[in-house]
CSV table of C-alpha atoms and ligand atoms in Angstrom, one decimal:
chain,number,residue,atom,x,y,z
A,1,UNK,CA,0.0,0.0,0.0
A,2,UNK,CA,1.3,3.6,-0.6
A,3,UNK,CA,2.4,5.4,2.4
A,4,UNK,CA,0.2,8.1,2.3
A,5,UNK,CA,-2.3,5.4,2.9
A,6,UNK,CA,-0.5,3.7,5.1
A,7,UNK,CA,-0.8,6.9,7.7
A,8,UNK,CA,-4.2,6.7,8.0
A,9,UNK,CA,-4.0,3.5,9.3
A,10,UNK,CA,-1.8,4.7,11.6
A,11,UNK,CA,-3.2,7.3,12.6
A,12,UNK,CA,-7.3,6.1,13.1
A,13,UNK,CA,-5.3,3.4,15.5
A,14,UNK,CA,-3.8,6.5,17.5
A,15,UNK,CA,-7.3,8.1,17.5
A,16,UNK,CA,-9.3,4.9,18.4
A,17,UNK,CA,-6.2,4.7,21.6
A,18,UNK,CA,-6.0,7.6,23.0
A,19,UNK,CA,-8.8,10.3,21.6
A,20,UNK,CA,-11.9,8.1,21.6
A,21,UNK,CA,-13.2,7.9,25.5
A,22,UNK,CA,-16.7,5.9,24.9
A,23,UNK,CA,-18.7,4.9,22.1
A,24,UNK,CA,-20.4,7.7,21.2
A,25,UNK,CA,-16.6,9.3,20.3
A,26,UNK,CA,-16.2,6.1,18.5
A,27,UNK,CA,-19.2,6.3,16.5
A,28,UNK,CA,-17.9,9.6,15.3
A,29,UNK,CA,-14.3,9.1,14.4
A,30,UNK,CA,-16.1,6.2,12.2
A,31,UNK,CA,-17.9,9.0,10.4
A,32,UNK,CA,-14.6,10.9,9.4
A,33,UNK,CA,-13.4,8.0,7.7
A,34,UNK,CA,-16.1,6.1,7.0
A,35,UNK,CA,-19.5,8.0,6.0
A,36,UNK,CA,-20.9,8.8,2.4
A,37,UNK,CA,-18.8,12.3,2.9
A,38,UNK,CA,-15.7,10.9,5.2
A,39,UNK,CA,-12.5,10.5,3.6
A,40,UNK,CA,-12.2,7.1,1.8
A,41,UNK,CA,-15.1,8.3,-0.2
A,42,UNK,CA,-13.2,11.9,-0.7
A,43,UNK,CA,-10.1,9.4,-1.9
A,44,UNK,CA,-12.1,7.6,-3.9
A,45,UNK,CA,-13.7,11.0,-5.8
A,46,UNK,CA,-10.2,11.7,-6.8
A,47,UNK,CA,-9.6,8.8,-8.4
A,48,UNK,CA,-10.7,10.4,-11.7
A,49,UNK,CA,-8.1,12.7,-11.8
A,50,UNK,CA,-5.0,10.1,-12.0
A,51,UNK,CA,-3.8,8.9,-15.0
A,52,UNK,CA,-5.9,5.6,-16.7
A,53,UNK,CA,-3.0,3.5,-16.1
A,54,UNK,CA,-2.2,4.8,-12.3
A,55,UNK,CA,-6.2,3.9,-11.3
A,56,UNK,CA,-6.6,0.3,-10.5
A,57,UNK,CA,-3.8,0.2,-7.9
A,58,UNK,CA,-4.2,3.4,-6.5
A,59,UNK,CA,-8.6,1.7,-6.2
A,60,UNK,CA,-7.4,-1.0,-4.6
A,61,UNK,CA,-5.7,-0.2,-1.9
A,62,UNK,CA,-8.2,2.3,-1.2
A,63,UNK,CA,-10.7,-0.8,-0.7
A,64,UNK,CA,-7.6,-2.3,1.6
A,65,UNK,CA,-7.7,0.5,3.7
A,66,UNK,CA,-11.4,1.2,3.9
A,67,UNK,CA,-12.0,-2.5,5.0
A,68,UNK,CA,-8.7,-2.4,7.4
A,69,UNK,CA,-10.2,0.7,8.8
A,70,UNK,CA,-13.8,-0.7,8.9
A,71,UNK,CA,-12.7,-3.8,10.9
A,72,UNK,CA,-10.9,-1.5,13.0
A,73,UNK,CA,-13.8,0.5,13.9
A,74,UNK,CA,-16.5,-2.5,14.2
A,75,UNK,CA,-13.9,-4.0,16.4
A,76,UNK,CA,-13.4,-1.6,18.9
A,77,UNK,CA,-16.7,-0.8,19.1
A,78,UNK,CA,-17.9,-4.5,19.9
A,79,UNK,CA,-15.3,-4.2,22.9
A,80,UNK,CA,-17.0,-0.7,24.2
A,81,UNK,CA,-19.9,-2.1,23.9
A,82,UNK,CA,-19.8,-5.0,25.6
A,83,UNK,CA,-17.8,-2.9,28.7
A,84,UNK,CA,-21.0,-0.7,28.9
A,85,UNK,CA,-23.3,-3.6,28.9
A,86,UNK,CA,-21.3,-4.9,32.0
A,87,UNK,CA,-20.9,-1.5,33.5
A,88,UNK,CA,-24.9,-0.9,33.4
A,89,UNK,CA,-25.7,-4.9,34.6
A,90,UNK,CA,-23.4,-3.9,37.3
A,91,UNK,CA,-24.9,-0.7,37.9
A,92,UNK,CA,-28.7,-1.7,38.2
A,93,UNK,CA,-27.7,-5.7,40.1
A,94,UNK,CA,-29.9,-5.8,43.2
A,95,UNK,CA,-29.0,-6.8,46.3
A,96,UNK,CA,-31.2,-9.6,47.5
A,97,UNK,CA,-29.7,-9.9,51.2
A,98,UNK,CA,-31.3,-6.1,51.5
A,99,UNK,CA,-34.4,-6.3,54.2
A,100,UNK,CA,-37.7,-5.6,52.4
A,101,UNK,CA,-39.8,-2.7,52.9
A,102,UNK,CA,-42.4,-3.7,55.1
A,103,UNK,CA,-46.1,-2.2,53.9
A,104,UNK,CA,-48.8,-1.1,56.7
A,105,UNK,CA,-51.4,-3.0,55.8
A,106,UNK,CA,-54.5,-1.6,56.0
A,107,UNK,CA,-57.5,-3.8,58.1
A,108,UNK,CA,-60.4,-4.6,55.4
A,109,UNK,CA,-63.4,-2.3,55.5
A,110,UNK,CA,-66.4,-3.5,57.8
A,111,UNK,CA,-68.3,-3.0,54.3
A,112,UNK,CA,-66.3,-6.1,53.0
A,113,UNK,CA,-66.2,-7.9,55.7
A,114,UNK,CA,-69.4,-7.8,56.3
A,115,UNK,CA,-70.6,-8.4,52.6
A,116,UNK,CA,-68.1,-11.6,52.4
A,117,UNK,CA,-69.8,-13.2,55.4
A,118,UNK,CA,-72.9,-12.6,54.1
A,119,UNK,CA,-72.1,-14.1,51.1
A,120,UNK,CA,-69.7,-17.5,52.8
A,121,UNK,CA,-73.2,-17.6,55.0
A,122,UNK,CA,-75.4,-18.6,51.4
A,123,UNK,CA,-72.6,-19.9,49.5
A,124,UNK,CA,-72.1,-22.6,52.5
A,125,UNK,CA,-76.0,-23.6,51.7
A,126,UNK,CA,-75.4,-24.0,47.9
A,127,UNK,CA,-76.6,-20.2,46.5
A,128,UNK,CA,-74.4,-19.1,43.4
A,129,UNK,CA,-72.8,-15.3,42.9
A,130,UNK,CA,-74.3,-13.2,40.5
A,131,UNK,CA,-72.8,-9.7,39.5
A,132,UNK,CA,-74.7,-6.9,38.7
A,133,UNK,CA,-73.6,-3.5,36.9
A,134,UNK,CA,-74.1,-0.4,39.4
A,135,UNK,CA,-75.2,1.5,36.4
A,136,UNK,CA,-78.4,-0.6,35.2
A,137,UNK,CA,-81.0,0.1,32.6
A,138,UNK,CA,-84.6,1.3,34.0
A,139,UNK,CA,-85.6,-1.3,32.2
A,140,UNK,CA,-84.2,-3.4,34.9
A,141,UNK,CA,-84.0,-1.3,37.8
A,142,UNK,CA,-87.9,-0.6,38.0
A,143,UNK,CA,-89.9,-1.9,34.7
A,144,UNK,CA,-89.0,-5.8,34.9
A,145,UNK,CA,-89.7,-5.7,38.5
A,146,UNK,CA,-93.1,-5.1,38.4
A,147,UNK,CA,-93.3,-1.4,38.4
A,148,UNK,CA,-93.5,0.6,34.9
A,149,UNK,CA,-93.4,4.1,34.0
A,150,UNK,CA,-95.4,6.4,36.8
A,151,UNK,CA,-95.9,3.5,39.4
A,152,UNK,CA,-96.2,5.3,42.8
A,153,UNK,CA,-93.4,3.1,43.8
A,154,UNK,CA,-90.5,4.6,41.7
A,155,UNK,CA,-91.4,7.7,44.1
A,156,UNK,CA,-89.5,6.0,47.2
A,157,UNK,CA,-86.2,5.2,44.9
A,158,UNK,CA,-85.6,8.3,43.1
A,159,UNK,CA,-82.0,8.2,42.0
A,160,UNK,CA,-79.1,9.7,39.4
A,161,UNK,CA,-79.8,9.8,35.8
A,162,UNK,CA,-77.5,9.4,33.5
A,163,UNK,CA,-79.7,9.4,30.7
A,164,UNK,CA,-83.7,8.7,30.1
A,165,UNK,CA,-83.1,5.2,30.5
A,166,UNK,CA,-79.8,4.9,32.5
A,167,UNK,CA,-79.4,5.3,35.9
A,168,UNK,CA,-77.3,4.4,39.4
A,169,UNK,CA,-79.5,1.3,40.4
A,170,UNK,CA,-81.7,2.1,43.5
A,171,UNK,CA,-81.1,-1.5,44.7
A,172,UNK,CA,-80.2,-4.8,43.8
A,173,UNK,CA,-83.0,-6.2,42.3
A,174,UNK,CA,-82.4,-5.6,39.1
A,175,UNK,CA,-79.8,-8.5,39.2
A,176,UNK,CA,-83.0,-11.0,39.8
A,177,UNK,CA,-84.3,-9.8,36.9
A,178,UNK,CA,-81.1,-10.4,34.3
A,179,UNK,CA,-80.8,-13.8,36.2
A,180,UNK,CA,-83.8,-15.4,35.3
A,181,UNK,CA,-83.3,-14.3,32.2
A,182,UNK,CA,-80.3,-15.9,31.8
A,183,UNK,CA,-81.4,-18.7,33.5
A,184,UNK,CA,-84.8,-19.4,31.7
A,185,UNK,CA,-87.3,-21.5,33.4
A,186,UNK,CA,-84.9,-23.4,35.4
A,187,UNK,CA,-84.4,-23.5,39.5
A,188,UNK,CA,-81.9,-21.5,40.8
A,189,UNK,CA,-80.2,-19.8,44.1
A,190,UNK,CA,-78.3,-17.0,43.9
A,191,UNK,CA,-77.2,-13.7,46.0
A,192,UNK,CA,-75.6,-10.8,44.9
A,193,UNK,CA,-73.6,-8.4,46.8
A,194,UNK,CA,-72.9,-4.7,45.5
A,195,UNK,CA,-73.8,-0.5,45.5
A,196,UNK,CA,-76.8,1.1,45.1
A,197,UNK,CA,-77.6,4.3,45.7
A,198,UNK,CA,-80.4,6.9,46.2
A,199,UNK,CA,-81.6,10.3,46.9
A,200,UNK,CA,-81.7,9.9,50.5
A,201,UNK,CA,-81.4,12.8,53.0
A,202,UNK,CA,-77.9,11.6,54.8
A,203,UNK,CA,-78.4,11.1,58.8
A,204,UNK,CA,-77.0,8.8,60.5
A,205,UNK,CA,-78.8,5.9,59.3
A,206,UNK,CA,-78.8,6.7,55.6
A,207,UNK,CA,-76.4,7.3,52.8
A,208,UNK,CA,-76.8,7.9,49.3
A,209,UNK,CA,-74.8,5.0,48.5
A,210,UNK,CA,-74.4,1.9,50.7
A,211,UNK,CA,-74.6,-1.4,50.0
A,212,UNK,CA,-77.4,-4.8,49.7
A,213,UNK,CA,-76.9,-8.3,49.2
A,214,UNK,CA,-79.7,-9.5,47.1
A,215,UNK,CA,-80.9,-13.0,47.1
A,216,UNK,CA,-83.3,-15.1,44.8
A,217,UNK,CA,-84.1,-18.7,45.0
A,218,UNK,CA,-86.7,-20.3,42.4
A,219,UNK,CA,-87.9,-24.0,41.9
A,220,UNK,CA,-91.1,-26.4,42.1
A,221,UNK,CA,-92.4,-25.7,45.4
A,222,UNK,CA,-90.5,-23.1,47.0
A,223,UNK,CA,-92.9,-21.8,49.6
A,224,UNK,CA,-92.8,-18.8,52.4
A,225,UNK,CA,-91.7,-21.8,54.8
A,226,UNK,CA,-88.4,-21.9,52.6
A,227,UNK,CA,-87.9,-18.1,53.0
A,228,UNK,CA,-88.8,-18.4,56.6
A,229,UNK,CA,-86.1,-20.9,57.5
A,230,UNK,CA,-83.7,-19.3,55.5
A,231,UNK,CA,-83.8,-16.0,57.0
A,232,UNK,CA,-83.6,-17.7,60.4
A,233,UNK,CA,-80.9,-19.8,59.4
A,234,UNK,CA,-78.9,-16.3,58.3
A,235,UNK,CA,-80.5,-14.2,61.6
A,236,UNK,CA,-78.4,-17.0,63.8
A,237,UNK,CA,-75.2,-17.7,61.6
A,238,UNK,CA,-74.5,-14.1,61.7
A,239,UNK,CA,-76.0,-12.6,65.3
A,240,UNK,CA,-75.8,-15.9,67.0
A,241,UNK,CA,-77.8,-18.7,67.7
A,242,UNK,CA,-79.7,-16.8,70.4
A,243,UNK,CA,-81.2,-14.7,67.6
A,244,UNK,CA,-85.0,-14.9,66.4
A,245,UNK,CA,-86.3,-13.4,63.3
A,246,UNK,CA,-89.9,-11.8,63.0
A,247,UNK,CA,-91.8,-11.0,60.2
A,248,UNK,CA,-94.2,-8.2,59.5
A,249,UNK,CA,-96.0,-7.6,56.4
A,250,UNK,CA,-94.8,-5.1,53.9
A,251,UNK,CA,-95.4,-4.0,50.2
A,252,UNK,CA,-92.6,-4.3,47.4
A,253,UNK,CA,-94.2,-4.6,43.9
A,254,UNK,CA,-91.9,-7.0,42.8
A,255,UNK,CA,-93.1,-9.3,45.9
A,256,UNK,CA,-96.3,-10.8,46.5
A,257,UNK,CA,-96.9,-10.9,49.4
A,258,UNK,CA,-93.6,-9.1,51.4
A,259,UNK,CA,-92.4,-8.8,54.1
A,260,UNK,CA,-89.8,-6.9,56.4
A,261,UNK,CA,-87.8,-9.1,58.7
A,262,UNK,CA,-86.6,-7.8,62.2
A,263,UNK,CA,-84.1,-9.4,64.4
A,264,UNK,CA,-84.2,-9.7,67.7
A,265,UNK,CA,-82.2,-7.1,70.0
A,266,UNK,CA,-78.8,-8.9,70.6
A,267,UNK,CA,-77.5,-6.1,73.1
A,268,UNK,CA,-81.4,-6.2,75.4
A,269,UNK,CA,-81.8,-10.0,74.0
A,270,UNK,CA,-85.7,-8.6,73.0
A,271,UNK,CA,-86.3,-6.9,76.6
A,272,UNK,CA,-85.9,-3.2,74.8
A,273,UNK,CA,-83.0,-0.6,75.0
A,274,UNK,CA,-81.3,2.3,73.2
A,275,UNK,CA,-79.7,0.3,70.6
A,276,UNK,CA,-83.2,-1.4,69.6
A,277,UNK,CA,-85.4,2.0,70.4
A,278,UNK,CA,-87.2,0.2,72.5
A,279,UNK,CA,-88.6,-2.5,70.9
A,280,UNK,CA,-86.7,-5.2,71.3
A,281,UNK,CA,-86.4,-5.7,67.3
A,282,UNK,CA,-84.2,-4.7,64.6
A,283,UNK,CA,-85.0,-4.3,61.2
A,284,UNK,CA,-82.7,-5.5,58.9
A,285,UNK,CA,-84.1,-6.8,55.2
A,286,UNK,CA,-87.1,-6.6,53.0
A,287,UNK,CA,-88.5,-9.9,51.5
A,288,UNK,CA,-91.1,-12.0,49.7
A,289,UNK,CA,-92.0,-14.3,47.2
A,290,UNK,CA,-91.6,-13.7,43.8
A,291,UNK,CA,-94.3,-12.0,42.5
A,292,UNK,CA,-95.6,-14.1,39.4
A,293,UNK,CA,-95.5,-10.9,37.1
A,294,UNK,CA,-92.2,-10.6,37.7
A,295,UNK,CA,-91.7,-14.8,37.0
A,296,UNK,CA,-93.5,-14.2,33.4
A,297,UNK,CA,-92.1,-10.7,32.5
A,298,UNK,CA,-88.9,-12.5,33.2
A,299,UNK,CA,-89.2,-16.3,31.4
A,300,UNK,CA,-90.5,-18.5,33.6
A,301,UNK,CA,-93.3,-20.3,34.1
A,302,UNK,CA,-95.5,-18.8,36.7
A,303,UNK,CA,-97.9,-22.4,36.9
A,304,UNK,CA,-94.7,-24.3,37.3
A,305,UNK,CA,-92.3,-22.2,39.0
A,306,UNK,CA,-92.5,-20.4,42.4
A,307,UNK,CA,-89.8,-18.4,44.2
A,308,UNK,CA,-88.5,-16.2,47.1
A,309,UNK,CA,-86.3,-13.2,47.3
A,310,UNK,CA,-85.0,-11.3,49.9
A,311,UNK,CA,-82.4,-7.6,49.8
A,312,UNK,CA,-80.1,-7.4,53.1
A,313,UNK,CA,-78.7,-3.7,54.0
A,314,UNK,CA,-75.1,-4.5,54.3
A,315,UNK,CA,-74.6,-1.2,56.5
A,316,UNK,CA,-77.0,-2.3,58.5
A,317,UNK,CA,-75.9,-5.5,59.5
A,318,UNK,CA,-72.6,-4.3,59.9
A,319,UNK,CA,-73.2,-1.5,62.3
A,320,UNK,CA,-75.5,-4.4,64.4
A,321,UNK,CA,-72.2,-6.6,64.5
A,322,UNK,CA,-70.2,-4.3,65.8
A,323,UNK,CA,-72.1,-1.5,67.2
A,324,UNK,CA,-71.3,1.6,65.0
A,325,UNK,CA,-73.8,4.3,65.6
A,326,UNK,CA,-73.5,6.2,62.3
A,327,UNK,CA,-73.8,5.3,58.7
A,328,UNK,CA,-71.8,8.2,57.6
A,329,UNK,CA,-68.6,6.7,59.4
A,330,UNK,CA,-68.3,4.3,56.3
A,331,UNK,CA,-67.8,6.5,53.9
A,332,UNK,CA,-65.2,9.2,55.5
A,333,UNK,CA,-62.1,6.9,55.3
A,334,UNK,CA,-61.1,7.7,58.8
A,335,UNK,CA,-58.0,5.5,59.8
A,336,UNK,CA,-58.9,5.6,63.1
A,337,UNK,CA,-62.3,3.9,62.8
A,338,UNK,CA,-60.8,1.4,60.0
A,339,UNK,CA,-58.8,0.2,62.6
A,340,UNK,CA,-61.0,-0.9,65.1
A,341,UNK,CA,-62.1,-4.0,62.9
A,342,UNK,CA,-60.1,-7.4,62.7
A,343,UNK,CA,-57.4,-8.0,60.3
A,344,UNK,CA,-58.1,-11.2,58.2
B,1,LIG,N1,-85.1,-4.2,46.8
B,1,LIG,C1,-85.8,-3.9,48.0
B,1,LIG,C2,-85.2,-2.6,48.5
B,1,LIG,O1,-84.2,-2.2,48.2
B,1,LIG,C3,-85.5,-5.0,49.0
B,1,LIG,C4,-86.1,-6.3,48.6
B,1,LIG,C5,-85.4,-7.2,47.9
B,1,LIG,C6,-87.4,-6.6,48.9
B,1,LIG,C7,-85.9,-8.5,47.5
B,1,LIG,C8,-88.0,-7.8,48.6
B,1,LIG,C9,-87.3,-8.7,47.8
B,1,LIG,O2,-85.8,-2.0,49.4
């Protein structure tokens, strides 16, 4: 190769030594040499002006030295490369022998623990879960359950629109009425946990939001005996076996007849005191059989099939457990009240 060629070599290995500190340096002494304006392709530009005879051999060591000084380069630059890989693996490794950070864990909500018992309390006597959508269709909400456009009834459960026929569901009936849909004309159990809301003045034993557990079982034969023993069967599992239910008649359209169940006072054991008002009872859900409209509107078969159903205030329940004197409490995220309830 000529010697003025021969320097180059030279001196891209001087560079590449001791000028080029990391890769990005690198990356740019390639240009000088190397890129569509660097100098082999200056080199090469010139070629036209030699003599015919002088331009092969002067072409091919130009293509010696552009492929010496390519190999050069992509050498070198495999070797930075793989040093900064190491250097950053190094840099972020994570030391495993370090203590963790412990996280406060916060007790669950009386809400959920609550609605889970509810829920293990029918689950353990073979009811399914059903979920229903806290935005809900009026359709559902009121008209499938037995009470249509300007029934009296839609009066007591006045709620937020979101359009003409959307709205935040008033309770958790609507969910008996997708069910048997879904479930045409067959027997089935199932409750349903989940938010409702209303336009109720807040005090301290109403929100505009809280919670019901809703519950539905149809078949041949299901009677008010069945509802009966069932509520009973819930009153003792989650007040204690001491606990008797009592029934007074009601009015829900979407029952027939209905009821609302009281409990009796587990502070005054029924004798009457300031957690009962007196009475010795509690009130704590709304029940009743199926009314048959609602069985035919839905797809059953109101000759064949009979049914109960039954909507559980989870608030409720939960201040009774554990003797909380406002509903308000649930809603106002106070650590200090979160924290009186067991961790599970
Ligand atoms: N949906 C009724 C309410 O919110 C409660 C209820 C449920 C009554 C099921 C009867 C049967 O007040």
């Amino acid at each position: 190769m000529r010697p003025e060629l021969e320097e180059y070599k030279k001196s891209a290995q001087i560079e590449i030594q001791f000028v080029a500190h990391n890769l990005n340096d690198l990356y740019k002494m390639r240009n000088v040499y190397l890129s569509k304006n660097g100098l082999i392709a200056k080199l090469m530009g010139n070629i036209k002006n030699l003599n015919p005879d002088e331009r092969k051999a002067y072409g091919q060591d130009l293509n010696e030295l552009k492929t010496y000084l390519e190999d050069l380069f992509n050498n070198h630059i495999k070797i930075l490369e793989k040093g900064e890989l190491a250097k950053k693996l190094q840099s972020e490794t994570i030391d495993l022998t370090l203590p963790g950070r412990s996280l406060d864990s916060a007790p669950q909500h009386p809400f959920h623990l609550i609605a889970d018992e509810i829920c293990r309390i029918f689950i353990g006597i073979g009811y399914i879960i059903a979920e229903g959508d806290e935005v809900e269709e009026d359709l559902y909400n009121f008209t499938l359950l037995n009470m249509p456009e300007n029934h009296p009834a839609r009066d007591m459960q006045d709620t937020f629109y979101i359009s003409d026929s959307l709205l935040l569901r008033t309770h958790t009936s609507p969910v008996q009425a997708r069910f048997m849909q879904k479930h045409k004309n067959e027997p089935l159990k199932m409750i349903s946990p989940g938010k409702v809301f209303r336009r109720d003045d807040d005090d301290n034993t109403h929100s505009h939001q809280f919670g019901q557990v809703e519950g539905l079982v149809i078949g041949e034969g299901i009677s008010f005996s069945h509802l009966k023993a069932t509520l009973d069967l819930f009153a003792k599992q989650m007040f204690g076996p001491k606990r008797e239910i009592r029934l007074r008649s009601s009015y829900f359209p979407f029952t027939e007849p209905s009821v609302e169940v009281d409990v009796s006072c587990h502070e005054c054991n029924g004798k009457g005191c300031s957690t009962c008002k007196g009475s010795g009872w509690i009130e704590i859900l709304g029940a009743g059989m199926v009314n048959p409209n609602v069985l035919t509107m839905n797809g059953y078969d109101a000759e064949k099939y009979t049914g109960f159903a039954f909507g559980v205030g989870i608030e409720r329940v939960a201040m009774l457990r554990y003797g909380i004197d406002d509903m308000r409490r649930f809603y106002q995220n106070d650590i200090r009240f979160l924290k009186e309830f067991p961790k599970r």
